Amino acid sequence: MLVPEAVLDRAHEDVHKTQPWNNPDAVPFIRFENVTKKFGDFYAVDDVSLDIYRHELFALLGGSGCGKTTLLRMLAGFEEPTSGKIYIDGVDMAGVPPYERPTNMMFQSYALFPHMNVEQNVAFGLLQDGVSRSETKQLVADMLALVQMSKFAKRKPHQLSGGQRQRVALARSLVKRPKVLLLDEPLGALDKKLREQTQFELVNIQEKVGTTFVMVTHDQEEAMTMASRIAVMNEGVINQTGTPFELYEYPNSRYTANFLGQVNLVEGVLIDDDEKYAVIKSDEGGCEIYIDHAVQGHRGMTFWAALRPERLRLTKEPPENIKYNCVSGKVEEIGYLGGISTYHVRLASGKRIKVTEPNSTRQIEPRYTWEDPVWVSWEAGAASVLNK
Amino acid sequence: MTSDTPEKSLSLKQRFDRWMIKHGRVLVIGIPYVWLFLFFLVPFLIVLKISFAMAEYAQPPYSSLFDWIEEGVTVTLNFGNYLFLLSDNLYATAYLNSIRIAAISTVITLLIGYPMAYGIARARGSVRSILLMLVILPFWTSFLIRVYAWIGILDREGLINAFLLWTGIITEPLIMRQTEGAVFVGIVYTYLPFMILPLYSTLEKMDVSLIEAALDLGCKPWKAFLKVTLPLSMPGVLAGSLLVFIPSVGEFVIPELLGGPNTLMIGRTLWNEFFANRDWPIASAVAIAMLVFLVVPIMWFQHIQTKQEERQS
Amino acid sequence: MSGKRSTFLLSALVFGFAFLYVPILLVMIYSFNEGKLVTVWTGFSTKWYVSLFSNDGMIDAAWNSLRIGVMSATLALALGTPAGLVMSRFGRFKGRTLFSGMIAAPLVMPEVITGLSLLLLFVTLEQMVGWPAGRGISTITIAHTTFCAAYVAVVVQSRLSGMDTSVEEAAMDLGAKPAKIFFVITLPMILPALLAGWLLSFTLSLDDLVIASFVAGPGSTTLPMKVFSSVRLGVSPEINALATLIILAVSAMILISSLLILRSERNRSRASSTEEA
């Protein structure tokens, strides 16, 4: 574990309630036990074990074909695992068909029934369970009010906009009060503006109803905005699980560091390791990197220092201490984005380092220009050290 | 779930649901399966059997392959029918002729159908749907009547001859019906909609900006057509050609009504063996030969086609 | 775009549609000719329509054809719909290859072979089990059902393959069992395809000469068989009248159905355009 003790140490009663994953006594609500799914010779999901707790908004994050959707469909019952077990609320789901599972799914395409109106769509699931007509009517009305679609109850799906369809799909899958709501790219079909607004709405609704949400997404920003915890998936395996904060600040691998946000990865060799600090010598960076905590490994081992662009300082003059954590180079590219500027600095080794700086004051002209010789430096705590 | 519910307390509906979940799949597969097996596959086995029998003046007019004698069953296979097909070159000629006539007609249909499909695909919205309807309409009217229409036109006492005699261009009526040319006209006429529709659907789906891109990059219009439109419409060309070629190879009505006595086609030969000569075993042997040399290659070709399409998508 | 090309396309369309429609129009015009010869116009008359309707053989044949058409289209729908469903939704099962072969084969099978093989089946069955006793409307209906079911299966299969499976999955996720999903979700969604499949089957059955000729018995002459035997001898004004009636009926049906489609599309686009505003 590369997460420092200090982060985990904040555990107390309150944290146990809001962060059940840090409570060793908490019982997981959903449990994947060594789940594998093969399609022919292809391992879509490869020996995944994962615990998800009640009331979580859990995100499965990864690129296309990483197995996240297969994992979700196994939870819904559309696919049976090749091996391994899935438990929901302590019940083994093996052989339970989708129509008997305590889960409901919101499909990426929304999958609204085209020949039924909004009200009939939302009522469909309740009527399958034999809920009485009058009760169904009440529940549907309540749910449509929650997603602010009461006005459109008599409309057919093709008469709705994308955002409205998304709300109907949400209402339809929530109205049965499932133990787990599954969301497959819930905002994927919406445009950017609407997506940002809907992200918060979804979180609010989740807090209101208290249902456990499991969501699949390829959009790291969406996952970080909405999720209590995220599992980063790649090629059928889970790379890392943690809160957005943990994943961004303490990635366990170059893959996670790259997938969430932007990062400079500088390769080097461990030359000094102590209880309180470590030093990595990097030929690529042309410098020595001083880290303010111990690194698990022996001298001579290869490590990568992950440096977030916003944690780097850009100066024309060399910093005071040029022994550690600073490199010099030339500005090669400048991107002015309004709120921030990005600079690509070419080092002597040929390596390019990306630095972002906030434009916190209005300037007459840019601080740096092409071919300016500059120094890039960072604090001892800024780099995370990765061994894979 | 309460598993201790006794079976008896289940309602009829619950029992039906349980039964459907357990056996529904088999039922849904089973019903069409059994029907097609009984009325499509078994008949071919019978045709195969009879093709090995000998013609007899009996009811039905063929010999039995199985003879029940005291020790058991003897089977007499008579390969004579197949040898006869090989020895009389009437059958080989009819077979090759069918393929030739169908192929030529398909090419003519393509040459007439392609510009029409292209024209329809490039027409404005409302005009397009009217033109498309005009293509589909003859398809729903009787096939026989459409062939019949040409009898009145091509006949010795038909409209063309009457017109030409009236103008004085000819003094003796031309022989147009009962020729191979009339068969071409009949096939092209009846199967033209089958060519236009798949061509139209590929041409209509094609992105116009692809042609614009070709023009923008300096291609002349006819070259853009040859280099962009035509290659991209090949799936439609192939589909349309198959839809015309396949039914015309086995065609009976058109050569019978428009062709002459010398216009041999394999479907007509089979018909005559059966109805005129009442030789059921030879007709069966012709059917088996058609199956092996015509239907099996076509199905194999289509199988490869769909495999390829699946791989591409 | 170049004017030369659009002139070419225009003339191709004019020539093509003339080729398609002039023969039909000539048949229709000459059905009103008083004389018996097609070549000479002797005056307007509807006497051939009168003689058509008093031709009992023709009326009986038409009645037979309609009955066979309705029965076999309905049966073909009942058999072809599950077959199409199996092909697109049931995944792999034992004997699937044979099944898909039996659905694809009737579409490419020359009619003479289908007709011959079914006749031989009926003859053999009659010898062995005594059924069907003689041939007639029922044997023609069975024959037509078989090849029409294959067409229905293909229509249904292609409609289902183009349909997002997530809609059916959503119904299952909301607690509906497979049989219910089919009747409440799938069936309403493929209804237009089913209607098209029924109409296609009906038309194919009504149009079939070859297969019916093989499996028909005495007293079960269909309309195409009747038309064929009279056309063989040359042009007959009664057939012109019949052709005119068929063409008018079909045109009216197509016109009505396309108007209906157009209207529902217009409603749909109006609804969505008010939404955008």
Coordinates of C-alpha atoms in Angstrom, one line a residue, chain A residues 10 28 117 147 149 180 218 263 269 370:
Chain A
R10 CA -8.4 9.7 10.3
P28 CA -20.4 -5.4 2.2
N117 CA -46.2 6.7 -22.9
V147 CA -37.6 13.7 -11.6
M149 CA -41.5 14.9 -15.5
V180 CA -29.2 -1.7 -6.2
H218 CA -15.6 6.0 -19.3
V263 CA 0.5 13.5 -15.1
V269 CA 16.5 4.5 -10.1
W370 CA 8.8 30.2 -27.0

